[in-house]
């Protein structure tokens, strides 16, 4: 059971303002919730249907710090941000643990990425390729938006997410800065390397002038067909695959 | 203005059954609608707000075959499948024009891709890399679903979309068949080439056994981090980028 106040509290967390105020965020869905519960992160609330809670009682019992609420499906649906039916929702404490960006690795710098699906996909790509840090400009969609959490498939557990003024971050870098643009040199001419900053621009405006002027080089995925552009997540995947090869 | 019957008709087209019955599909949104109107495809209805219709009257006038409906925003919103506000919606006649799959090119074969966003992203990737054909298994989401149209960003205008029994299609192929799996040989060990069939599997089950047993080889994007998998669209982009290089 959820009280009226608890119900309202969880629903309020769809807004960044209330996530910040309470220093928590929401994790939804069977697979991703199990991953989070197994990770040892601090959980504030576990809201689950009876079947799920029973099947995963060991995971639930590990979290003595959490309040556990067994609810019927319609009650879960009422607080859920997902469109598809769900079994479990967690309210997780937000505890940033990685203050510094690793200097001798690859890092993704996101310049006003707006779409939560793209943001989540990019965090998942960083997770796949073992990229330790994603640096977001203040104009990016909140990385703790429920749709971002969903699309990142647990990536938040392994990738450190920072918010910084990108020109300052890029200026201070000791590794090459590669900006993804539509008019740079061919990606396939760029040698893979073990460290660097890859800047991904806004979905419609691309990389901003202030960051572009500080980039070491501009890199483009050569086009062979008629499409005007590629999706930001797909572009990031292609660039990472080539640049981090071997 | 839209009559009650027209309103109902357009809304019915969110279902594949009614799209098939009427041999039409819906295209929504400013940019993609302009691309469709400029393409010379046959349009049945143009539903737009006054501002948009005025600004693009030349494009609208090219389509004497279409009935044009100027509506207030709330009326457009009532028939729209999109979440974000919109300016224009087209009902387009579905006329398949590419009966054969090109034999000496790359082709994407989709084995039960379920997510409309993934399907659209994959068509957009084919469009970017100049891949002429996408072959869908009968279990794929309908490629004319409004969300697929949206995510493909006009790719339907340049990429031929076929539905075939995949094992039969793969068996008849005269080019190598590469299946994307999590346990195959490293993508980076595979030489780029000018033709082939790339099979992309279902989002959770992967490539089905019947297709896998017919594949020439299995290809995997090497993982360096902790993520369990990559999104189907991102994987397709990475595979295409490497295999079609130069």
Tab-separated table of C-alpha atoms in Angstrom:
chain	number	residue	atom	x	y	z
A	1	UNK	CA	0.000	0.000	0.000
A	2	UNK	CA	1.029	3.545	-0.734
A	3	UNK	CA	-0.370	6.468	1.222
A	4	UNK	CA	-1.703	9.479	-0.663
A	5	UNK	CA	1.421	11.415	0.301
A	6	UNK	CA	3.740	8.615	-0.893
A	7	UNK	CA	1.831	8.373	-4.136
A	8	UNK	CA	2.177	12.113	-4.665
A	9	UNK	CA	5.867	12.039	-3.689
A	10	UNK	CA	6.745	9.363	-6.253
A	11	UNK	CA	4.813	11.085	-8.990
A	12	UNK	CA	6.557	14.376	-8.199
A	13	UNK	CA	9.893	12.708	-8.998
A	14	UNK	CA	9.122	12.807	-12.706
A	15	UNK	CA	10.224	16.449	-12.352
A	16	UNK	CA	13.894	17.322	-12.059
A	17	UNK	CA	13.124	19.983	-9.435
A	18	UNK	CA	11.766	17.423	-6.974
A	19	UNK	CA	14.475	14.868	-7.770
A	20	UNK	CA	17.073	17.516	-6.871
A	21	UNK	CA	15.196	18.655	-3.777
A	22	UNK	CA	15.003	15.101	-2.405
A	23	UNK	CA	18.296	13.911	-3.867
A	24	UNK	CA	16.699	10.785	-5.315
A	25	UNK	CA	15.617	9.386	-8.665
A	26	UNK	CA	13.322	6.625	-9.919
A	27	UNK	CA	14.337	3.296	-11.435
A	28	UNK	CA	11.589	1.237	-13.082
A	29	UNK	CA	11.170	-2.163	-14.662
A	30	UNK	CA	12.090	-5.716	-13.703
A	31	UNK	CA	15.516	-6.137	-15.257
A	32	UNK	CA	16.930	-2.729	-14.431
A	33	UNK	CA	15.488	-2.736	-10.881
A	34	UNK	CA	17.137	-6.092	-10.185
A	35	UNK	CA	20.429	-4.740	-11.443
A	36	UNK	CA	20.108	-1.714	-9.169
A	37	UNK	CA	19.120	-3.736	-6.097
A	38	UNK	CA	22.068	-6.065	-6.648
A	39	UNK	CA	24.492	-3.152	-6.963
A	40	UNK	CA	24.534	-2.112	-3.327
A	41	UNK	CA	23.228	1.400	-3.991
A	42	UNK	CA	21.075	2.927	-1.234
A	43	UNK	CA	17.360	2.541	-1.945
A	44	UNK	CA	14.689	4.665	-0.287
A	45	UNK	CA	11.533	2.878	-1.478
A	46	UNK	CA	10.715	-0.396	-3.201
A	47	UNK	CA	7.228	-0.464	-4.737
A	48	UNK	CA	6.391	-3.845	-6.254
A	49	UNK	CA	3.532	-6.184	-7.092
A	50	UNK	CA	3.285	-9.233	-4.806
A	51	UNK	CA	4.536	-11.787	-7.381
A	52	UNK	CA	7.664	-9.828	-8.104
A	53	UNK	CA	8.456	-9.146	-4.439
A	54	UNK	CA	8.059	-12.829	-3.624
A	55	UNK	CA	10.230	-14.022	-6.486
A	56	UNK	CA	12.957	-11.529	-5.615
A	57	UNK	CA	12.646	-11.492	-1.838
A	58	UNK	CA	16.382	-12.017	-1.325
A	59	UNK	CA	17.210	-8.884	-3.307
A	60	UNK	CA	14.514	-6.966	-1.435
A	61	UNK	CA	15.733	-8.156	1.981
A	62	UNK	CA	19.235	-6.936	1.267
A	63	UNK	CA	17.853	-3.409	1.447
A	64	UNK	CA	16.983	-2.912	5.106
A	65	UNK	CA	17.306	0.850	4.515
A	66	UNK	CA	14.318	0.825	2.116
A	67	UNK	CA	10.600	0.996	2.851
A	68	UNK	CA	8.883	-1.819	0.972
A	69	UNK	CA	5.376	-1.370	-0.483
A	70	UNK	CA	3.459	-4.269	-2.009
A	71	UNK	CA	0.787	-2.841	-4.307
A	72	UNK	CA	-1.736	-4.044	-6.892
A	73	UNK	CA	-0.789	-3.441	-10.533
A	74	UNK	CA	-3.100	-0.465	-11.020
A	75	UNK	CA	-1.539	1.312	-8.041
A	76	UNK	CA	1.927	0.818	-9.504
A	77	UNK	CA	0.690	2.015	-12.897
A	78	UNK	CA	-0.612	5.191	-11.237
A	79	UNK	CA	2.879	6.236	-10.086
A	80	UNK	CA	4.789	4.835	-13.083
A	81	UNK	CA	6.301	6.932	-15.868
A	82	UNK	CA	6.457	3.963	-18.232
A	83	UNK	CA	3.906	3.222	-20.911
A	84	UNK	CA	4.279	-0.539	-20.725
A	85	UNK	CA	3.016	-2.434	-17.671
A	86	UNK	CA	5.469	-2.842	-14.882
A	87	UNK	CA	6.285	-4.979	-11.842
A	88	UNK	CA	8.539	-2.805	-9.728
A	89	UNK	CA	9.646	0.760	-9.112
A	90	UNK	CA	12.528	1.954	-6.923
A	91	UNK	CA	13.241	5.336	-5.422
A	92	UNK	CA	17.042	5.415	-5.253
A	93	UNK	CA	19.268	7.823	-3.316
A	94	UNK	CA	21.430	9.895	-5.618
A	95	UNK	CA	25.014	9.725	-4.427
A	96	UNK	CA	27.604	10.972	-6.880
A	97	UNK	CA	30.815	9.088	-6.265
A	98	UNK	CA	33.180	10.032	-9.055
A	99	UNK	CA	34.251	13.636	-8.602
A	100	UNK	CA	37.027	13.641	-11.244
A	101	UNK	CA	37.008	12.866	-14.945
A	102	UNK	CA	39.636	10.217	-15.751
A	103	UNK	CA	42.430	11.970	-17.626
A	104	UNK	CA	43.896	9.077	-19.604
A	105	UNK	CA	40.790	7.486	-21.019
A	106	UNK	CA	38.069	8.325	-23.504
A	107	UNK	CA	35.296	10.642	-22.374
A	108	UNK	CA	32.051	11.651	-24.059
A	109	UNK	CA	31.119	15.345	-23.854
A	110	UNK	CA	27.461	16.058	-24.622
A	111	UNK	CA	26.595	19.522	-25.883
A	112	UNK	CA	22.890	20.113	-25.121
A	113	UNK	CA	21.578	16.632	-25.906
A	114	UNK	CA	17.816	17.098	-25.519
A	115	UNK	CA	16.160	13.760	-26.129
A	116	UNK	CA	16.054	11.465	-23.055
A	117	UNK	CA	16.176	8.375	-25.292
A	118	UNK	CA	19.361	9.633	-26.950
A	119	UNK	CA	20.935	10.526	-23.595
A	120	UNK	CA	20.190	7.068	-22.195
A	121	UNK	CA	21.422	5.338	-25.346
A	122	UNK	CA	24.677	7.313	-25.172
A	123	UNK	CA	25.245	6.325	-21.518
A	124	UNK	CA	24.592	2.689	-22.526
A	125	UNK	CA	27.182	3.032	-25.322
A	126	UNK	CA	29.747	4.454	-22.855
A	127	UNK	CA	28.999	1.481	-20.604
A	128	UNK	CA	29.484	-1.018	-23.467
A	129	UNK	CA	32.798	0.478	-24.582
A	130	UNK	CA	34.098	0.941	-21.028
A	131	UNK	CA	34.191	4.737	-21.255
A	132	UNK	CA	34.341	5.879	-17.613
A	133	UNK	CA	32.948	9.422	-17.941
A	134	UNK	CA	30.146	11.309	-19.656
A	135	UNK	CA	30.302	15.098	-19.265
A	136	UNK	CA	27.006	16.923	-19.897
A	137	UNK	CA	26.601	20.624	-20.659
A	138	UNK	CA	24.143	22.366	-18.322
A	139	UNK	CA	21.676	22.509	-21.254
A	140	UNK	CA	21.411	18.710	-21.558
A	141	UNK	CA	18.294	16.824	-20.480
A	142	UNK	CA	18.686	15.627	-16.864
A	143	UNK	CA	20.533	12.298	-16.891
A	144	UNK	CA	18.303	11.123	-14.014
A	145	UNK	CA	15.092	11.636	-15.983
A	146	UNK	CA	13.135	8.317	-15.801
A	147	UNK	CA	13.347	7.839	-19.585
A	148	UNK	CA	17.115	8.299	-19.502
A	149	UNK	CA	17.465	5.756	-16.691
A	150	UNK	CA	15.327	3.349	-18.710
A	151	UNK	CA	17.269	3.717	-21.978
A	152	UNK	CA	20.668	3.491	-20.238
A	153	UNK	CA	19.875	-0.046	-19.002
A	154	UNK	CA	21.939	0.237	-15.818
A	155	UNK	CA	24.712	2.311	-17.374
A	156	UNK	CA	24.419	4.842	-14.548
A	157	UNK	CA	25.874	2.200	-12.211
A	158	UNK	CA	29.173	2.060	-14.096
A	159	UNK	CA	29.518	5.361	-15.958
A	160	UNK	CA	30.185	8.602	-14.049
A	161	UNK	CA	27.971	11.456	-15.177
A	162	UNK	CA	29.189	15.019	-14.682
A	163	UNK	CA	27.675	18.409	-15.485
A	164	UNK	CA	30.166	21.080	-16.553
A	165	UNK	CA	30.474	24.182	-18.684
A	166	UNK	CA	31.797	22.437	-21.818
A	167	UNK	CA	34.141	25.170	-23.097
A	168	UNK	CA	35.909	25.229	-19.705
A	169	UNK	CA	36.141	21.441	-19.597
A	170	UNK	CA	37.447	21.200	-23.153
A	171	UNK	CA	39.950	24.042	-22.597
A	172	UNK	CA	41.465	22.232	-19.622
A	173	UNK	CA	41.838	18.917	-21.466
A	174	UNK	CA	45.239	17.327	-22.030
A	175	UNK	CA	43.910	14.888	-24.655
A	176	UNK	CA	42.733	15.572	-28.232
A	177	UNK	CA	39.172	16.880	-28.541
A	178	UNK	CA	37.202	15.413	-31.470
A	179	UNK	CA	33.940	17.103	-32.382
A	180	UNK	CA	31.329	15.127	-34.344
A	181	UNK	CA	30.119	17.331	-37.208
A	182	UNK	CA	28.629	16.904	-40.690
A	183	UNK	CA	31.514	18.660	-42.455
A	184	UNK	CA	34.746	17.362	-40.870
A	185	UNK	CA	37.321	14.823	-42.011
A	186	UNK	CA	36.264	11.230	-42.623
A	187	UNK	CA	36.091	9.118	-39.486
A	188	UNK	CA	37.863	6.313	-41.330
A	189	UNK	CA	40.946	8.517	-41.794
A	190	UNK	CA	41.266	9.027	-38.037
A	191	UNK	CA	43.541	6.545	-36.252
A	192	UNK	CA	42.004	4.769	-33.261
A	193	UNK	CA	43.613	5.831	-29.969
A	194	UNK	CA	43.410	5.101	-26.267
A	195	UNK	CA	42.227	8.484	-24.975
A	196	UNK	CA	40.398	11.600	-26.078
A	197	UNK	CA	37.251	13.638	-25.689
A	198	UNK	CA	34.479	13.011	-28.192
A	199	UNK	CA	31.982	15.888	-28.370
A	200	UNK	CA	28.437	15.064	-29.503
A	201	UNK	CA	26.245	18.042	-30.403
A	202	UNK	CA	22.603	18.928	-29.995
A	203	UNK	CA	20.163	16.933	-32.157
A	204	UNK	CA	19.287	19.847	-34.448
A	205	UNK	CA	21.982	22.513	-33.943
A	206	UNK	CA	25.027	20.230	-33.661
A	207	UNK	CA	28.113	21.197	-31.632
A	208	UNK	CA	28.016	24.836	-30.484
A	209	UNK	CA	30.480	27.381	-31.886
A	210	UNK	CA	32.154	27.944	-28.500
A	211	UNK	CA	33.085	24.270	-28.209
A	212	UNK	CA	33.819	23.760	-31.910
A	213	UNK	CA	36.464	26.504	-31.923
A	214	UNK	CA	38.306	24.663	-29.130
A	215	UNK	CA	38.229	21.221	-30.785
A	216	UNK	CA	41.428	19.603	-32.055
A	217	UNK	CA	39.633	18.246	-35.125
A	218	UNK	CA	36.174	17.679	-36.586
A	219	UNK	CA	35.161	14.147	-37.505
A	220	UNK	CA	32.347	13.030	-39.829
A	221	UNK	CA	30.778	9.662	-40.617
A	222	UNK	CA	30.895	9.564	-44.434
A	223	UNK	CA	27.439	9.415	-45.991
A	224	UNK	CA	26.708	7.236	-48.999
A	225	UNK	CA	22.925	7.592	-49.274
A	226	UNK	CA	20.167	10.180	-49.071
A	227	UNK	CA	19.491	10.666	-45.349
A	228	UNK	CA	20.146	14.143	-44.003
A	229	UNK	CA	21.650	12.941	-40.751
A	230	UNK	CA	21.991	10.032	-38.352
A	231	UNK	CA	20.401	9.785	-34.917
A	232	UNK	CA	22.701	11.153	-32.158
A	233	UNK	CA	22.864	7.801	-30.348
A	234	UNK	CA	23.686	5.870	-33.526
A	235	UNK	CA	26.381	8.416	-34.467
A	236	UNK	CA	27.948	8.137	-31.023
A	237	UNK	CA	28.029	4.345	-31.321
A	238	UNK	CA	29.678	4.452	-34.758
A	239	UNK	CA	32.264	7.021	-33.654
A	240	UNK	CA	33.115	5.101	-30.456
A	241	UNK	CA	33.369	1.798	-32.289
A	242	UNK	CA	35.919	3.196	-34.732
A	243	UNK	CA	37.896	5.465	-32.407
A	244	UNK	CA	38.271	2.929	-29.578
A	245	UNK	CA	38.922	-0.027	-31.892
A	246	UNK	CA	41.162	-2.688	-30.312
B	1	UNK	CA	-12.185	21.366	-41.014
B	2	UNK	CA	-12.436	17.631	-40.627
B	3	UNK	CA	-15.765	15.828	-40.614
B	4	UNK	CA	-16.466	13.288	-37.877
B	5	UNK	CA	-15.928	10.502	-40.398
B	6	UNK	CA	-12.601	11.950	-41.568
B	7	UNK	CA	-11.475	12.360	-37.988
B	8	UNK	CA	-12.347	8.740	-37.269
B	9	UNK	CA	-10.696	7.565	-40.502
B	10	UNK	CA	-7.364	9.232	-39.696
B	11	UNK	CA	-7.374	7.935	-36.151
B	12	UNK	CA	-8.097	4.413	-37.399
B	13	UNK	CA	-4.843	4.532	-39.384
B	14	UNK	CA	-2.821	4.114	-36.205
B	15	UNK	CA	-3.784	0.444	-36.629
B	16	UNK	CA	-2.054	-1.723	-39.217
B	17	UNK	CA	-5.340	-3.410	-40.113
B	18	UNK	CA	-6.870	-0.137	-41.349
B	19	UNK	CA	-3.664	1.002	-43.056
B	20	UNK	CA	-3.703	-2.242	-45.060
B	21	UNK	CA	-7.410	-2.038	-45.789
B	22	UNK	CA	-7.090	1.499	-47.197
B	23	UNK	CA	-3.584	1.080	-48.598
B	24	UNK	CA	-2.388	4.291	-46.979
B	25	UNK	CA	-0.237	5.418	-44.058
B	26	UNK	CA	0.259	8.596	-42.039
B	27	UNK	CA	3.213	10.984	-42.175
B	28	UNK	CA	3.430	13.631	-39.438
B	29	UNK	CA	5.579	16.619	-38.587
B	30	UNK	CA	6.844	19.659	-40.454
B	31	UNK	CA	10.193	18.455	-41.792
B	32	UNK	CA	9.198	14.954	-42.787
B	33	UNK	CA	5.874	16.115	-44.322
B	34	UNK	CA	7.727	18.652	-46.475
B	35	UNK	CA	10.089	15.939	-47.641
B	36	UNK	CA	7.159	13.696	-48.552
B	37	UNK	CA	5.233	16.440	-50.371
B	38	UNK	CA	8.344	17.331	-52.379
B	39	UNK	CA	8.931	13.703	-53.355
B	40	UNK	CA	6.070	13.356	-55.799
B	41	UNK	CA	4.359	10.549	-53.884
B	42	UNK	CA	0.550	10.435	-54.115
B	43	UNK	CA	-1.096	12.087	-51.126
B	44	UNK	CA	-4.711	11.453	-50.140
B	45	UNK	CA	-5.166	14.084	-47.401
B	46	UNK	CA	-3.215	17.095	-46.133
B	47	UNK	CA	-4.310	18.235	-42.659
B	48	UNK	CA	-2.482	21.385	-41.545
B	49	UNK	CA	-2.776	24.459	-39.355
B	50	UNK	CA	-3.317	27.702	-41.290
B	51	UNK	CA	0.203	29.110	-40.730
B	52	UNK	CA	1.870	26.022	-42.058
B	53	UNK	CA	-0.398	25.694	-45.093
B	54	UNK	CA	0.222	29.341	-45.984
B	55	UNK	CA	3.970	29.115	-45.624
B	56	UNK	CA	4.111	25.943	-47.725
B	57	UNK	CA	1.303	26.680	-50.197
B	58	UNK	CA	3.477	25.790	-53.200
B	59	UNK	CA	4.132	22.310	-51.863
B	60	UNK	CA	0.444	21.907	-51.043
B	61	UNK	CA	-0.675	23.098	-54.478
B	62	UNK	CA	1.505	20.521	-56.192
B	63	UNK	CA	-0.835	17.894	-54.811
B	64	UNK	CA	-4.060	18.369	-56.747
B	65	UNK	CA	-4.901	14.728	-55.946
B	66	UNK	CA	-5.103	15.503	-52.196
B	67	UNK	CA	-7.967	16.890	-50.139
B	68	UNK	CA	-6.651	19.793	-48.056
B	69	UNK	CA	-8.004	20.484	-44.556
B	70	UNK	CA	-7.040	23.597	-42.616
B	71	UNK	CA	-7.672	22.933	-38.923
B	72	UNK	CA	-7.004	24.558	-35.552
B	73	UNK	CA	-4.169	23.033	-33.518
B	74	UNK	CA	-6.424	21.148	-31.118
B	75	UNK	CA	-8.172	19.429	-34.023
B	76	UNK	CA	-4.836	18.306	-35.437
B	77	UNK	CA	-3.743	17.124	-31.991
B	78	UNK	CA	-6.911	15.010	-31.780
B	79	UNK	CA	-5.931	12.916	-34.820
B	80	UNK	CA	-2.170	12.964	-34.215
B	81	UNK	CA	-0.137	10.003	-32.963
B	82	UNK	CA	2.714	12.238	-31.837
B	83	UNK	CA	3.227	13.441	-28.298
B	84	UNK	CA	4.770	16.773	-29.265
B	85	UNK	CA	2.610	19.457	-30.875
B	86	UNK	CA	2.437	19.379	-34.609
B	87	UNK	CA	1.695	21.522	-37.672
B	88	UNK	CA	0.810	19.043	-40.378
B	89	UNK	CA	-0.289	15.469	-41.019
B	90	UNK	CA	-0.475	13.652	-44.362
B	91	UNK	CA	-2.358	10.547	-45.380
B	92	UNK	CA	-0.151	9.047	-48.090
B	93	UNK	CA	-1.012	6.328	-50.610
B	94	UNK	CA	1.089	3.229	-50.151
B	95	UNK	CA	2.569	2.208	-53.472
B	96	UNK	CA	5.358	-0.361	-53.290
B	97	UNK	CA	7.636	0.198	-56.242
B	98	UNK	CA	10.668	-2.008	-55.707
B	99	UNK	CA	9.661	-5.639	-56.154
B	100	UNK	CA	13.191	-7.130	-56.183
B	101	UNK	CA	15.993	-7.018	-53.647
B	102	UNK	CA	19.204	-5.741	-55.295
B	103	UNK	CA	21.528	-8.710	-55.613
B	104	UNK	CA	24.920	-6.974	-55.648
B	105	UNK	CA	24.552	-4.579	-52.755
B	106	UNK	CA	24.237	-4.694	-48.995
B	107	UNK	CA	20.869	-5.557	-47.532
B	108	UNK	CA	19.594	-5.499	-43.955
B	109	UNK	CA	17.461	-8.461	-42.872
B	110	UNK	CA	15.439	-7.836	-39.712
B	111	UNK	CA	14.445	-10.866	-37.666
B	112	UNK	CA	11.400	-9.857	-35.590
B	113	UNK	CA	12.448	-6.306	-34.684
B	114	UNK	CA	9.655	-5.224	-32.333
B	115	UNK	CA	10.325	-1.653	-31.298
B	116	UNK	CA	9.041	0.976	-33.775
B	117	UNK	CA	11.843	3.374	-32.765
B	118	UNK	CA	14.462	0.734	-33.559
B	119	UNK	CA	12.811	-0.145	-36.869
B	120	UNK	CA	12.719	3.529	-37.913
B	121	UNK	CA	16.298	4.110	-36.796
B	122	UNK	CA	17.446	1.096	-38.825
B	123	UNK	CA	15.678	2.376	-41.968
B	124	UNK	CA	17.371	5.760	-41.391
B	125	UNK	CA	20.750	3.997	-41.126
B	126	UNK	CA	20.108	2.120	-44.401
B	127	UNK	CA	19.243	5.476	-45.971
B	128	UNK	CA	22.456	7.107	-44.662
B	129	UNK	CA	24.712	4.296	-45.903
B	130	UNK	CA	22.922	3.935	-49.247
B	131	UNK	CA	21.666	0.417	-48.532
B	132	UNK	CA	18.845	-0.088	-51.046
B	133	UNK	CA	16.843	-2.820	-49.292
B	134	UNK	CA	15.550	-3.735	-45.848
B	135	UNK	CA	13.927	-7.179	-45.621
B	136	UNK	CA	11.607	-7.681	-42.629
B	137	UNK	CA	10.471	-10.998	-41.217
B	138	UNK	CA	6.657	-11.274	-40.925
B	139	UNK	CA	7.072	-10.923	-37.122
B	140	UNK	CA	8.580	-7.414	-37.346
B	141	UNK	CA	6.620	-4.339	-36.268
B	142	UNK	CA	4.857	-2.822	-39.319
B	143	UNK	CA	7.310	-0.502	-41.094
B	144	UNK	CA	4.409	1.894	-41.811
B	145	UNK	CA	3.553	2.340	-38.137
B	146	UNK	CA	3.494	6.135	-37.464
B	147	UNK	CA	6.387	5.878	-34.986
B	148	UNK	CA	8.499	4.020	-37.543
B	149	UNK	CA	7.769	6.656	-40.201
B	150	UNK	CA	8.739	9.341	-37.680
B	151	UNK	CA	12.041	7.728	-36.625
B	152	UNK	CA	13.054	6.914	-40.217
B	153	UNK	CA	13.063	10.628	-41.137
B	154	UNK	CA	12.070	10.096	-44.767
B	155	UNK	CA	14.071	6.896	-45.219
B	156	UNK	CA	10.975	5.176	-46.617
B	157	UNK	CA	11.298	7.395	-49.704
B	158	UNK	CA	14.690	5.943	-50.637
B	159	UNK	CA	14.910	2.505	-49.007
B	160	UNK	CA	12.783	-0.381	-50.316
B	161	UNK	CA	11.076	-2.299	-47.540
B	162	UNK	CA	10.140	-5.936	-48.142
B	163	UNK	CA	8.447	-8.555	-45.994
B	164	UNK	CA	9.694	-12.117	-46.504
B	165	UNK	CA	10.147	-15.403	-44.699
B	166	UNK	CA	13.780	-14.834	-43.657
B	167	UNK	CA	15.066	-18.429	-43.901
B	168	UNK	CA	13.831	-18.610	-47.528
B	169	UNK	CA	15.339	-15.222	-48.368
B	170	UNK	CA	18.685	-16.100	-46.761
B	171	UNK	CA	18.772	-19.536	-48.422
B	172	UNK	CA	18.363	-17.992	-51.874
B	173	UNK	CA	21.134	-15.429	-51.346
B	174	UNK	CA	24.245	-15.395	-53.520
B	175	UNK	CA	26.147	-13.084	-51.133
B	176	UNK	CA	27.587	-13.841	-47.652
B	177	UNK	CA	25.089	-13.711	-44.791
B	178	UNK	CA	26.419	-12.087	-41.593
B	179	UNK	CA	24.373	-12.516	-38.445
B	180	UNK	CA	24.838	-10.045	-35.577
B	181	UNK	CA	25.212	-12.049	-32.361
B	182	UNK	CA	26.814	-11.649	-28.936
B	183	UNK	CA	29.141	-14.635	-29.361
B	184	UNK	CA	30.566	-14.446	-32.901
B	185	UNK	CA	33.925	-13.300	-34.258
B	186	UNK	CA	35.059	-9.732	-33.686
B	187	UNK	CA	33.627	-7.227	-36.148
B	188	UNK	CA	37.065	-5.672	-36.485
B	189	UNK	CA	38.455	-8.925	-37.918
B	190	UNK	CA	35.884	-8.911	-40.726
B	191	UNK	CA	37.023	-7.237	-43.966
B	192	UNK	CA	34.698	-4.553	-45.335
B	193	UNK	CA	33.053	-5.607	-48.613
B	194	UNK	CA	30.675	-4.262	-51.216
B	195	UNK	CA	27.759	-6.678	-50.780
B	196	UNK	CA	26.194	-8.982	-48.235
B	197	UNK	CA	23.193	-9.566	-46.036
B	198	UNK	CA	23.406	-8.324	-42.450
B	199	UNK	CA	20.881	-10.021	-40.156
B	200	UNK	CA	19.755	-8.088	-37.057
B	201	UNK	CA	17.874	-10.104	-34.446
B	202	UNK	CA	14.988	-9.451	-32.105
B	203	UNK	CA	15.707	-7.050	-29.215
B	204	UNK	CA	15.595	-9.732	-26.521
B	205	UNK	CA	15.906	-13.104	-28.293
B	206	UNK	CA	18.485	-12.149	-30.945
B	207	UNK	CA	18.660	-13.901	-34.332
B	208	UNK	CA	16.414	-16.982	-34.509
B	209	UNK	CA	17.936	-20.466	-34.793
B	210	UNK	CA	16.447	-21.070	-38.253
B	211	UNK	CA	18.230	-18.043	-39.683
B	212	UNK	CA	21.418	-18.465	-37.635
B	213	UNK	CA	22.026	-21.973	-38.997
B	214	UNK	CA	21.961	-20.555	-42.536
B	215	UNK	CA	24.365	-17.669	-41.852
B	216	UNK	CA	27.843	-17.648	-43.399
B	217	UNK	CA	29.337	-16.204	-40.199
B	218	UNK	CA	28.415	-14.588	-36.885
B	219	UNK	CA	29.761	-11.127	-36.112
B	220	UNK	CA	30.030	-9.412	-32.707
B	221	UNK	CA	30.879	-5.877	-31.624
B	222	UNK	CA	33.595	-6.455	-28.996
B	223	UNK	CA	32.579	-5.256	-25.544
B	224	UNK	CA	35.025	-3.469	-23.264
B	225	UNK	CA	32.720	-2.394	-20.416
B	226	UNK	CA	29.861	-3.657	-18.267
B	227	UNK	CA	26.724	-3.225	-20.383
B	228	UNK	CA	24.871	-6.423	-21.225
B	229	UNK	CA	24.035	-5.374	-24.754
B	230	UNK	CA	23.733	-2.476	-27.164
B	231	UNK	CA	20.487	-1.079	-28.557
B	232	UNK	CA	19.504	-2.764	-31.868
B	233	UNK	CA	19.673	0.518	-33.806
B	234	UNK	CA	23.092	1.434	-32.431
B	235	UNK	CA	24.432	-2.064	-33.187
B	236	UNK	CA	23.156	-1.860	-36.755
B	237	UNK	CA	24.872	1.516	-37.205
B	238	UNK	CA	28.206	0.230	-35.874
B	239	UNK	CA	28.071	-2.924	-38.017
B	240	UNK	CA	27.147	-0.990	-41.185
B	241	UNK	CA	29.830	1.627	-40.573
B	242	UNK	CA	32.552	-1.019	-40.366
B	243	UNK	CA	31.322	-3.468	-43.018
B	244	UNK	CA	30.575	-0.837	-45.675
B	245	UNK	CA	33.692	1.244	-44.951
B	246	UNK	CA	34.993	3.034	-48.064
